[in-house]
Amino acid sequence: MFSSLAGLSCVLSAALMTSSPLAPVDWSRDGRWIAYTLVDSPDAPALPPGWLLAPSGSEAGPTSSSVIAGSQKTFRVWATRVKGPDSVLIEESKQPLSSPTWGADGRTLVYGRFVSSQPDSPSSQRGRYEVVVQSGLDQKRVVVVQPDLELEAAARSSIPFLGPTLSADGRRLAVPRPGPDAGVWVVHLDEDRATRAIDEARMPAWSPDGHRLAYLKSKPGPDGEPVVSVHLLNPAGTADRVLSIEASLTASFLTWGLDGQSLLMIANPRRGPFRNTQVDLVRVGLDTGQTSPVSTLEAVAPTNAPRRFRGPTTLAGAEKSPAVRVGLALDGEQEQAVCLVDTEGQDQVVKWGNLHTQNTFKRFHPLDAGLQIGSPAVAPDGRSLVFRVEDGGAGLVALLDLNSEEVTLVAPDAGARIRWLDRLAACAVTLLQTWLPSPDADGAGVRATVLPLLAELGGVHPRQFRLKRLAKFASGLVHEPGDPVPASGTGRDGLAEFRLLFAYLNQDYTAAERHLGAIEATTTDPHARLRWLCLRAQILLSEGEVDRARGMIAYIDRETQPQALSIEDVPSGFQIESVANPQNAWAKHLAQKATQGALVRGRNGQVDPQAGLDGQTAEMGGWDVDRMPNLPFAPNPGVEQGLVPLQPDELGVPPQIRIPGLIEPPAPGLQPPARMPRFAPPPGGIEPGRLPPQPPAAGLRALQLEIEQ
């Protein structure tokens, strides 16, 4: 089985799901190298200018968007060593380059390129399509496949998603033809020319012996659904044999079986035995053209059916077939498979399992559910997976160890590095904005920046771990080996905002303050400087420098007081009112979070056992008996007094505060308040495994009186 065929991806749908295509990645035969194409595109950034400030921010400084948008679209073909940081630039061009394919020797790369004769034309361009056979950095052989070809802008943009398929003997190529009219060129490298063009052909696959070429054609059927036909071509002759014409097959995946006498394809989703939507891998025999099931790739239950047994008793009216999208990759032995499963209404997952035993080893997402991945390709040994992450272009490349789930983000140049950070930061910002809405009712412009307070990030929440995981992935990109550590006040290199975001999410506030200083030094907008000052106050609060933070907050509050007035015509005459300033709303919020009671509650539940709720030592007489009792469901005025809110299941005792005498003897110098009961263990203790003796009913009143005293 060729490694170039093992990494083919497929897209299928039960209810026609649409998704952005991603370019394929090819493994070398020895599994040491991967080859791929990257596209630097001005349409790639996911974050707008000034993304770190709140949506109402006025600064549009140089962020990831402006860094990439300043350059034209650039195409690069790379080869990267899997076990190490080595990457080799094969070719760079302003004209489209296709995805590369490794030769049988593992040292030759083959790819296509479009050479325009009118490069300044933005729409339709005429030029030639070439195939490059590169066996060294300075050893190239060019074969002109089509000397006169006219392509629209959309057709030129699709070239990176195409890649030639090389036969086992390395003498023949099947080159997908770009453009709206799909097709395949059959190229003989010995003759340096295209010997045949097959119209409407797609998904070409060479047989293991290299003498036969299989491909697919798709045409609309009577009911509008596509009908796929499987074709077989003998390059030595002119016969084009039709193996099968079935509406149950998809035109998205085709590869040869190891026996050389069958083809593997994916069938359309169908109803399974338990009313599931079932996606199967099938085998098409060359002799009969009949299909036979090989393995079930995915089985999705009806979305509206109960999660328990879904058998014949399930109501037909309560069922709904979910839309499914599956990307498939096989190892060299065609025994293990990795599926990228997209189900309507669910997060995308990676399913790794055995095709023969139907055993699923793992089911997980290698990065984050907010990142769309595709184009999986399994290494020949079945231990590693390479996949792409959608970035608005051909896709970013990442490596995954299937056993340890360790992910390596591949960034061979500065452009890929910035696009990785752009996608990770966009995912983190989306999590923050959906998880932590505006604290006030004034709309989305209340927050000074997208970064929350430490108290909002505390606690145990799944999204908290997702943010930490994204920051972990970004840590190797924001500080590459050999990069100088930026000092406060230095110029910005396009990464300062990313460094600030991920340092803050990692709760590395010393580094966050340093990166914030680098941003502030280049900010000239006074409104933006006030917003950055709000973030500095947040950092100081997180570091425990409360006095400095309170001084900054007071200054921000004074500077953001309402300065505009509105005149309204009311029945009693004209009425003048001040117009609220959204920045002042966040300053008020920071001032409330800087109070002593709020700081105590925001320290991840860490309260000094020697301190009371107001920060004073809890000595005898230090308790304010007139203070509102700290009860479950206490009204809001209790919060203003600095009380720790209680949960109903906490029996009226805050978990962070130990009441002396409740479990342990009181500490020296610390006495409980007069009204607080103290409970002593029963005399003689309790035997393990036995309940304490229950008091008689008549003695309950006496016990209650004793407690009240």
XYZ file of C-alpha atoms in Angstrom:
709
model
C 0.000 0.000 0.000
C 1.434 3.369 -1.008
C 1.799 5.985 1.670
C 0.402 8.523 -0.759
C -2.806 6.524 -0.919
C -3.005 5.814 2.798
C -3.512 9.485 3.591
C -6.460 10.218 1.330
C -9.344 11.954 3.087
C -13.011 11.763 2.310
C -16.069 13.881 2.785
C -19.516 12.303 2.893
C -22.894 13.513 4.033
C -26.209 12.170 5.158
C -27.734 15.621 4.755
C -25.047 17.382 2.663
C -22.803 19.061 5.198
C -20.567 21.777 3.802
C -17.019 22.243 5.006
C -13.856 23.990 3.939
C -11.469 21.688 2.057
C -7.993 21.114 3.383
C -4.969 20.133 1.334
C -3.513 16.604 1.678
C -0.214 15.802 3.418
C 1.965 12.920 2.206
C 4.275 10.599 4.169
C 7.536 9.278 2.784
C 7.794 5.517 2.423
C 10.084 5.213 5.484
C 7.805 7.434 7.619
C 10.579 9.931 8.422
C 9.398 12.903 6.371
C 6.144 14.617 5.467
C 5.602 16.875 2.454
C 2.925 19.541 2.205
C 1.993 22.927 0.751
C 1.326 26.057 2.816
C -0.423 29.200 1.609
C 0.115 32.658 3.090
C -3.159 34.384 2.332
C -4.485 37.836 3.272
C -7.833 36.155 3.927
C -6.369 33.784 6.529
C -6.525 35.727 9.859
C -9.386 34.831 12.167
C -8.848 37.827 14.478
C -9.694 41.414 13.467
C -7.415 44.387 14.139
C -7.377 45.369 17.806
C -8.715 41.944 18.824
C -7.253 41.984 22.332
C -9.211 45.094 23.224
C -12.951 44.825 23.722
C -15.141 45.242 20.608
C -15.601 48.921 21.394
C -11.851 49.548 21.494
C -10.545 52.314 19.258
C -7.058 50.975 18.654
C -6.313 49.043 15.486
C -2.631 48.506 15.970
C -0.470 45.980 14.101
C -1.872 42.610 15.083
C -1.852 39.261 13.339
C -4.297 40.535 10.719
C -2.196 43.483 9.638
C 0.973 41.405 9.583
C -0.447 38.915 7.095
C -2.640 41.305 5.136
C 0.341 43.411 4.173
C 1.707 40.672 1.920
C 0.358 38.954 -1.184
C -0.649 35.328 -1.364
C 2.431 33.108 -1.354
C 2.645 29.353 -2.001
C 5.377 27.196 -0.461
C 6.133 23.484 -0.716
C 7.829 22.111 2.413
C 9.377 18.840 3.528
C 9.644 18.365 7.314
C 11.467 15.695 9.283
C 9.084 14.037 11.760
C 11.657 13.367 14.496
C 13.167 16.815 14.684
C 12.738 20.471 13.797
C 14.285 20.258 10.314
C 12.208 21.696 7.470
C 13.351 22.152 3.883
C 11.776 24.701 1.555
C 11.284 22.944 -1.770
C 9.755 25.813 -3.765
C 8.221 29.240 -3.179
C 6.050 31.032 -5.721
C 3.415 33.721 -6.140
C 1.674 31.336 -8.541
C -0.329 28.347 -7.240
C 1.531 25.155 -6.312
C -0.189 21.813 -5.822
C 0.343 19.455 -2.914
C 3.469 17.276 -3.309
C 3.757 13.495 -3.507
C 6.765 11.405 -2.467
C 8.410 9.100 -4.958
C 8.991 5.402 -4.320
C 12.657 6.045 -3.397
C 11.627 8.416 -0.590
C 13.967 11.137 -1.917
C 11.954 12.497 -4.851
C 9.049 14.924 -4.662
C 6.542 15.488 -7.440
C 4.129 18.432 -7.530
C 2.292 20.616 -10.013
C 2.385 24.348 -10.621
C 0.552 26.897 -12.708
C 2.734 29.391 -14.602
C 0.693 32.365 -15.719
C 1.542 34.350 -18.829
C -0.401 37.357 -17.430
C 0.306 37.405 -13.668
C -1.219 40.854 -13.138
C -4.697 39.781 -14.177
C -6.920 39.354 -11.080
C -9.645 37.256 -12.717
C -9.156 34.813 -15.556
C -5.542 34.005 -16.429
C -3.942 32.035 -19.207
C -0.792 30.014 -18.711
C 0.627 26.518 -18.650
C 0.400 23.699 -16.142
C 3.644 21.925 -15.296
C 4.692 18.913 -13.267
C 7.986 19.260 -11.361
C 10.018 16.170 -10.458
C 12.558 17.244 -7.839
C 15.211 14.807 -6.657
C 17.416 17.420 -4.954
C 17.423 21.052 -3.940
C 19.034 21.947 -7.278
C 17.843 18.994 -9.363
C 14.516 19.648 -11.038
C 12.872 18.230 -14.108
C 9.848 20.010 -15.524
C 7.200 18.319 -17.652
C 4.715 20.586 -19.413
C 1.342 18.876 -19.106
C -0.883 21.541 -20.674
C 0.792 24.389 -22.620
C -2.343 26.532 -22.936
C -4.739 26.605 -19.971
C -7.157 29.289 -18.871
C -8.188 29.335 -15.196
C -10.490 31.534 -13.172
C -9.492 32.795 -9.713
C -11.463 30.031 -7.944
C -9.808 27.350 -10.082
C -6.339 28.718 -9.313
C -7.150 28.745 -5.593
C -8.070 25.041 -5.738
C -4.656 23.925 -7.039
C -3.074 23.473 -3.537
C -5.846 20.982 -2.703
C -4.816 18.754 -5.633
C -1.817 16.447 -5.787
C -0.391 14.034 -8.355
C -0.467 10.281 -7.788
C 2.681 8.348 -8.688
C 2.754 4.718 -9.787
C 4.851 2.131 -7.947
C 7.547 2.031 -10.632
C 7.768 5.835 -10.697
C 7.167 6.030 -14.444
C 3.556 7.218 -14.582
C 1.645 10.051 -12.995
C -2.035 10.764 -12.603
C -2.366 14.547 -12.338
C -5.745 16.050 -11.313
C -6.787 18.808 -13.670
C -7.728 22.129 -12.013
C -10.785 24.035 -13.037
C -14.550 23.557 -13.058
C -14.283 20.660 -15.543
C -12.783 17.891 -13.420
C -10.417 15.499 -15.080
C -7.112 13.661 -14.869
C -3.995 13.824 -17.028
C -2.005 10.600 -17.393
C 1.671 11.560 -17.716
C 4.537 9.295 -18.804
C 7.682 10.630 -17.173
C 9.870 8.684 -19.609
C 8.340 10.613 -22.490
C 7.963 13.946 -20.601
C 4.424 14.458 -21.856
C 0.804 13.802 -21.079
C -0.375 10.777 -23.034
C -4.044 10.909 -22.142
C -6.693 13.161 -20.619
C -9.682 11.606 -18.844
C -12.616 13.960 -18.562
C -14.755 14.063 -15.399
C -12.353 11.701 -13.612
C -11.481 12.192 -9.944
C -9.735 10.375 -7.090
C -7.140 8.552 -9.269
C -5.410 5.574 -7.614
C -2.692 3.338 -9.080
C -2.714 -0.398 -8.480
C 0.085 -1.900 -6.359
C 1.805 -3.217 -9.503
C 1.550 0.188 -11.188
C -0.112 -1.084 -14.399
C -3.744 -0.129 -13.772
C -5.413 3.121 -12.834
C -8.734 3.306 -11.000
C -10.783 6.468 -10.825
C -14.309 7.675 -10.167
C -16.942 9.629 -12.038
C -20.035 11.189 -10.526
C -23.218 12.252 -12.297
C -26.628 13.340 -11.003
C -29.158 10.531 -10.723
C -32.905 10.525 -11.426
C -33.723 11.899 -7.961
C -30.930 14.478 -8.021
C -28.557 12.479 -5.798
C -25.107 11.748 -7.303
C -24.525 8.323 -8.804
C -20.899 7.146 -8.650
C -19.310 4.928 -11.266
C -16.003 3.109 -10.714
C -13.676 2.887 -13.721
C -10.521 0.919 -14.462
C -7.956 1.942 -17.080
C -5.068 -0.056 -18.472
C -2.445 2.509 -19.550
C -0.979 0.066 -22.082
C -4.297 -0.081 -23.957
C -7.237 2.143 -24.661
C -9.961 0.269 -22.780
C -11.886 2.093 -20.075
C -13.746 -0.544 -18.127
C -16.692 0.366 -15.899
C -16.607 -1.772 -12.766
C -19.701 -0.579 -10.944
C -22.390 2.083 -11.075
C -24.122 2.486 -7.716
C -25.885 5.280 -5.897
C -24.774 3.774 -2.571
C -21.112 4.774 -3.109
C -19.466 8.139 -2.497
C -16.989 9.861 -4.803
C -14.771 10.873 -1.897
C -12.454 7.979 -1.147
C -10.777 5.374 -3.343
C -7.783 3.173 -2.698
C -6.599 -0.271 -3.738
C -6.751 -3.318 -1.496
C -3.488 -5.035 -0.666
C -4.509 -8.017 -2.813
C -4.565 -5.851 -5.941
C -7.912 -7.393 -6.922
C -10.297 -5.046 -5.132
C -10.921 -1.406 -4.335
C -11.873 0.168 -1.003
C -14.529 2.867 -0.958
C -16.955 4.477 1.474
C -20.680 3.895 1.154
C -23.350 6.500 1.673
C -24.764 6.630 5.222
C -27.589 4.162 5.706
C -29.971 3.026 8.440
C -28.267 0.519 10.729
C -29.807 -2.399 12.668
C -30.590 -0.231 15.709
C -31.920 2.743 13.728
C -28.470 4.296 13.718
C -27.010 6.312 10.859
C -24.219 3.943 9.825
C -21.198 4.744 7.643
C -19.418 1.693 6.199
C -16.176 0.960 4.409
C -16.904 -1.403 1.499
C -14.869 -3.465 -0.942
C -15.516 -3.439 -4.711
C -14.350 -6.606 -6.474
C -12.653 -6.223 -9.845
C -14.200 -9.418 -11.242
C -17.856 -8.837 -10.424
C -18.001 -5.153 -9.495
C -20.133 -6.075 -6.478
C -19.674 -4.356 -3.123
C -19.236 -6.131 0.203
C -18.952 -4.517 3.664
C -15.528 -4.383 5.301
C -16.029 -2.369 8.482
C -18.368 0.130 10.122
C -16.534 3.440 10.404
C -19.172 5.259 12.469
C -22.671 4.659 13.820
C -24.613 7.707 15.010
C -27.853 7.342 16.959
C -30.938 9.421 16.077
C -30.608 12.833 17.676
C -34.086 12.859 19.205
C -34.164 9.225 20.331
C -33.444 8.112 23.928
C -29.799 7.479 24.712
C -30.515 4.004 26.000
C -31.555 1.088 23.782
C -32.752 2.361 20.414
C -34.563 -0.633 19.007
C -37.844 -1.223 17.234
C -39.756 0.418 20.104
C -38.345 3.829 19.200
C -41.027 6.096 17.795
C -40.464 6.783 14.118
C -41.671 10.342 14.462
C -39.046 11.086 17.123
C -36.095 10.115 14.914
C -33.912 12.437 12.942
C -30.958 11.296 10.848
C -27.995 13.527 11.778
C -25.669 14.948 9.176
C -22.296 13.183 9.230
C -18.889 14.034 7.797
C -16.029 11.525 8.009
C -12.365 11.868 7.074
C -10.581 8.518 6.704
C -6.927 7.474 6.754
C -5.460 3.940 6.696
C -2.079 2.627 7.758
C 0.250 0.772 5.395
C -1.226 -2.627 6.301
C -4.825 -1.413 5.983
C -5.508 -2.782 9.448
C -5.798 0.372 11.544
C -7.859 3.392 10.590
C -8.243 6.940 11.855
C -11.552 8.689 11.218
C -12.314 12.350 11.710
C -15.985 12.263 12.635
C -18.221 15.332 12.310
C -21.768 14.823 13.517
C -24.432 17.496 13.433
C -24.768 19.119 16.841
C -21.670 17.413 18.300
C -17.989 18.242 18.586
C -15.567 16.849 16.052
C -13.622 13.800 17.299
C -10.780 11.575 16.151
C -11.643 7.874 16.189
C -8.705 5.467 16.095
C -9.456 1.773 15.835
C -8.948 -1.593 14.150
C -10.902 -2.289 10.975
C -10.928 -6.063 11.376
C -11.848 -6.395 15.058
C -14.048 -3.255 15.158
C -12.176 -2.289 18.313
C -12.005 1.463 18.982
C -8.750 2.342 20.736
C -9.392 6.023 21.392
C -11.906 8.727 20.689
C -10.743 12.304 21.358
C -9.931 15.685 19.842
C -6.174 16.263 19.538
C -6.365 20.062 19.935
C -9.642 21.764 20.823
C -13.205 21.359 19.645
C -13.168 24.981 18.494
C -10.563 24.152 15.816
C -11.725 22.378 12.655
C -9.318 19.675 11.494
C -9.174 17.508 8.382
C -7.023 15.709 5.790
C -5.751 12.947 8.100
C -2.863 10.765 6.977
C -1.489 7.837 8.999
C 2.216 7.007 8.988
C 3.166 3.729 7.277
C 3.857 2.144 10.696
C 0.452 3.254 12.051
C 1.906 5.043 15.083
C 1.580 8.679 14.057
C -1.015 10.853 12.388
C -0.608 14.071 10.456
C -3.588 16.358 9.978
C -4.430 19.908 9.031
C -6.184 22.711 10.909
C -8.372 25.103 8.970
C -6.741 28.525 8.625
C -8.525 30.097 5.657
C -6.003 28.643 3.211
C -4.672 25.167 2.547
C -4.571 24.450 6.288
C -1.908 24.305 8.997
C -0.051 21.051 9.693
C 0.195 19.176 13.002
C 1.628 15.795 14.020
C -0.020 13.479 16.554
C 1.430 10.481 18.364
C -1.553 8.136 18.534
C -0.339 6.319 21.661
C 0.697 9.259 23.849
C -1.640 11.842 22.201
C 1.301 14.257 22.052
C 0.713 16.975 19.441
C 3.449 18.837 17.563
C 2.475 22.004 15.718
C 4.485 22.287 12.508
C 5.529 25.898 11.798
C 8.445 25.915 9.339
C 8.407 29.703 8.840
C 7.281 32.913 10.523
C 4.072 33.067 8.490
C 2.924 29.636 9.657
C 3.918 30.513 13.219
C 1.715 33.641 13.218
C -1.201 31.801 11.626
C -0.997 29.088 14.290
C -1.065 31.708 17.041
C -3.906 33.485 15.277
C -6.044 30.329 15.248
C -5.221 29.357 18.847
C -5.900 32.892 20.091
C -9.179 33.082 18.147
C -10.294 29.826 19.741
C -9.392 31.110 23.230
C -11.151 34.439 22.665
C -14.297 32.640 21.507
C -14.247 30.526 24.662
C -13.846 33.603 26.852
C -16.599 35.570 25.140
C -19.128 32.730 25.250
C -18.196 31.580 28.759
C -17.791 34.959 30.476
C -20.399 37.423 29.233
C -20.408 41.092 30.121
C -20.748 41.538 33.920
C -23.210 44.418 33.465
C -26.225 44.949 31.266
C -24.587 47.686 29.177
C -23.712 45.382 26.273
C -20.531 43.846 24.931
C -18.455 47.004 25.265
C -18.165 46.960 29.054
C -14.961 44.969 29.358
C -11.743 46.858 28.769
C -10.099 43.842 27.103
C -11.090 40.288 26.297
C -9.089 39.082 29.304
C -11.152 38.366 32.434
C -10.312 38.824 36.068
C -8.553 36.072 37.988
C -11.695 35.474 40.053
C -13.625 34.757 36.839
C -11.042 32.183 35.755
C -11.027 30.377 39.099
C -12.817 27.169 39.977
C -13.126 23.875 38.166
C -14.733 24.202 34.759
C -14.133 22.291 31.494
C -13.468 25.510 29.621
C -10.803 26.413 32.156
C -8.871 23.296 31.140
C -9.463 24.073 27.469
C -7.922 27.522 27.911
C -4.934 26.021 29.712
C -4.511 23.491 26.921
C -4.575 26.167 24.223
C -1.988 28.179 26.166
C 0.186 25.075 26.384
C 0.112 24.571 22.622
C 0.965 28.229 22.059
C 3.871 28.244 24.524
C 6.213 26.657 21.990
C 5.303 29.217 19.327
C 5.372 32.528 21.179
C 8.940 31.859 22.329
C 10.951 29.998 19.743
C 14.448 28.803 20.737
C 16.896 31.629 20.145
C 14.272 34.394 20.255
C 15.280 37.344 22.460
C 13.021 37.904 25.436
C 11.195 41.193 24.729
C 11.703 43.808 27.424
C 9.154 46.371 28.485
C 9.154 49.346 26.157
C 10.658 47.534 23.156
C 9.050 47.591 19.726
C 6.394 45.105 18.778
C 7.127 42.201 16.421
C 3.535 41.116 15.762
C 3.603 38.563 18.595
C 3.256 40.850 21.631
C -0.531 40.450 21.861
C -0.247 36.673 21.579
C 2.441 36.571 24.271
C 0.291 38.719 26.562
C -2.845 36.614 26.029
C -1.262 33.226 26.659
C 0.933 34.416 29.549
C -2.214 35.753 31.237
C -4.112 32.499 30.638
C -1.142 30.593 32.091
C -1.333 32.938 35.116
C 2.277 33.987 34.517
C 1.593 37.566 35.531
C 5.231 38.659 35.616
C 5.594 37.826 31.928
C 2.151 39.274 31.174
C 3.133 42.608 32.752
C 6.332 42.663 30.699
C 4.488 42.018 27.428
C 1.849 44.600 28.350
C 4.599 47.172 28.775
C 5.833 46.451 25.243
C 2.350 47.091 23.869
C 1.751 50.240 25.915
C 5.037 51.734 24.735
C 3.779 51.826 21.140
C 0.178 52.897 21.881
C -0.665 56.510 21.115
C -4.470 56.482 21.447
C -5.378 57.841 24.937
C -8.564 55.766 25.090
C -6.635 52.596 24.289
C -4.011 53.472 26.927
C -6.779 53.658 29.542
C -7.972 50.209 28.512
C -4.455 48.796 28.784
C -4.222 50.455 32.203
C -7.339 48.543 33.237
C -5.586 45.325 32.250
C -2.520 46.339 34.263
C -4.761 46.847 37.303
C -6.166 43.351 36.750
C -2.625 41.939 36.660
C -1.683 43.759 39.865
C -4.778 42.416 41.603
C -3.830 38.909 40.518
C -0.283 39.418 41.829
C -1.577 40.619 45.202
C -0.431 44.255 44.811
C -3.786 45.570 45.922
C -2.753 49.113 46.881
C -1.187 49.848 43.476
C -4.191 48.355 41.724
C -6.655 50.428 43.752
C -4.747 53.596 42.901
C -4.896 52.807 39.182
C -8.587 51.951 39.394
C -9.345 55.239 41.145
C -7.466 57.120 38.420
C -9.335 55.241 35.665
C -12.635 55.955 37.413
C -11.901 59.690 37.456
C -10.757 59.764 33.827
C -13.755 57.831 32.538
C -16.470 59.763 34.325
C -19.378 60.709 32.015
C -18.424 63.876 30.131
C -21.280 64.006 27.607
C -24.774 65.283 28.274
C -28.077 64.531 26.586
C -31.112 66.804 26.482
C -34.513 65.163 26.402
C -37.889 66.773 25.918
C -40.164 65.513 28.715
C -43.702 66.650 29.654
C -42.324 68.833 32.445
C -39.839 70.521 30.120
C -36.275 69.813 29.047
C -34.252 67.327 31.073
C -30.445 67.081 31.029
C -28.836 63.732 31.770
C -25.262 62.515 31.604
C -24.375 59.877 29.008
C -22.854 56.776 30.550
C -19.289 55.900 29.548
C -18.812 52.129 28.964
C -15.214 52.379 30.163
C -16.409 53.795 33.454
C -18.690 50.781 33.921
C -15.647 48.485 33.832
C -13.785 50.796 36.221
C -16.683 50.512 38.668
C -16.610 46.747 38.243
C -12.867 46.662 38.985
C -13.376 48.837 42.056
C -15.970 46.397 43.364
C -13.637 43.447 42.705
C -10.820 45.242 44.535
C -12.702 45.336 47.840
C -11.387 43.153 50.624
C -14.379 40.834 50.644
C -14.246 40.315 46.871
C -10.500 39.590 47.029
C -11.051 36.975 49.725
C -13.679 35.248 47.615
C -11.529 35.424 44.486
C -8.446 33.660 45.824
C -9.578 30.280 44.558
C -11.163 29.538 47.910
C -7.930 30.191 49.855
C -8.892 32.085 53.029
C -6.549 32.718 55.928
C -7.902 30.669 58.847
C -6.671 33.372 61.242
C -8.627 36.117 59.415
C -12.277 37.029 59.630
C -14.477 37.957 56.724
C -13.346 41.584 56.878
C -9.655 40.731 57.037
C -9.335 41.308 60.829
C -8.112 38.750 63.317
C -11.004 36.670 64.612
C -10.305 37.153 68.293
C -12.901 37.237 71.036
C -14.840 40.417 70.497
C -13.621 40.782 66.902
C -16.900 39.386 65.599
C -19.572 41.919 64.715
C -22.748 40.520 66.234
C -24.830 43.116 64.391
C -23.593 41.957 60.991
C -26.128 40.237 58.764
C -26.051 36.466 59.385
C -24.213 34.532 56.690
C -27.093 32.315 55.560
C -27.792 30.450 52.344
C -29.586 32.584 49.758
C -28.513 35.754 51.569
C -29.724 38.965 49.861
C -27.360 41.189 47.910
C -26.689 43.641 50.792
C -24.888 40.790 52.502
C -22.417 40.644 49.616
C -21.651 44.323 50.037
C -20.685 43.613 53.657
C -18.040 41.172 52.469
C -19.819 37.949 53.399
C -18.784 34.721 51.717
C -21.914 33.349 49.985
C -22.961 29.933 51.223
C -24.333 27.006 49.296
C -27.469 25.275 50.620
C -25.629 21.985 50.996
C -22.847 23.401 53.165
C -24.882 23.215 56.418
C -24.445 26.918 57.036
C -20.641 26.751 57.359
C -18.317 28.223 54.697
C -15.910 25.474 53.582
C -12.958 27.871 53.672
C -13.359 28.827 57.369
C -12.764 26.428 60.214
C -15.001 27.172 63.188
C -12.969 26.490 66.343
C -14.288 23.581 68.329
C -16.292 22.099 65.462
C -13.736 19.468 64.448
C -10.441 20.462 66.019
C -9.610 22.140 69.360
C -9.491 25.926 69.073
C -6.127 27.480 68.333
C -4.479 29.486 71.116
C -5.968 32.957 71.338
C -8.833 32.152 69.004
C -12.299 31.721 70.491
C -15.613 31.187 68.752
C -18.310 33.870 68.840
C -20.714 33.739 71.705
C -23.665 32.669 69.587
C -21.830 29.944 67.714
C -22.491 26.394 69.038
C -19.681 23.984 69.669
C -20.139 20.254 69.281
C -18.026 17.698 71.079
C -17.552 14.079 69.982
C -19.485 11.503 72.029
C -17.650 10.138 75.066
C -15.695 7.005 74.431
C -15.554 7.583 70.696
C -17.316 5.538 68.044
C -16.269 2.118 66.871
C -15.304 1.974 63.212
C -18.136 0.874 60.971
C -20.868 1.676 63.539
C -23.211 4.627 63.778
C -23.262 6.763 66.977
C -26.089 5.993 69.399
C -29.232 7.985 68.674
C -30.643 10.104 71.540
C -34.167 9.256 72.719
C -36.983 11.378 71.397
C -37.668 12.828 74.847
C -34.109 14.103 75.079
C -34.158 16.048 71.782
C -35.631 19.143 73.424
C -33.041 19.072 76.190
C -30.254 18.718 73.620
C -31.619 21.670 71.669
C -31.739 23.827 74.828
C -28.174 22.842 75.649
C -27.019 23.880 72.188
C -28.807 27.219 72.387
C -27.102 27.927 75.717
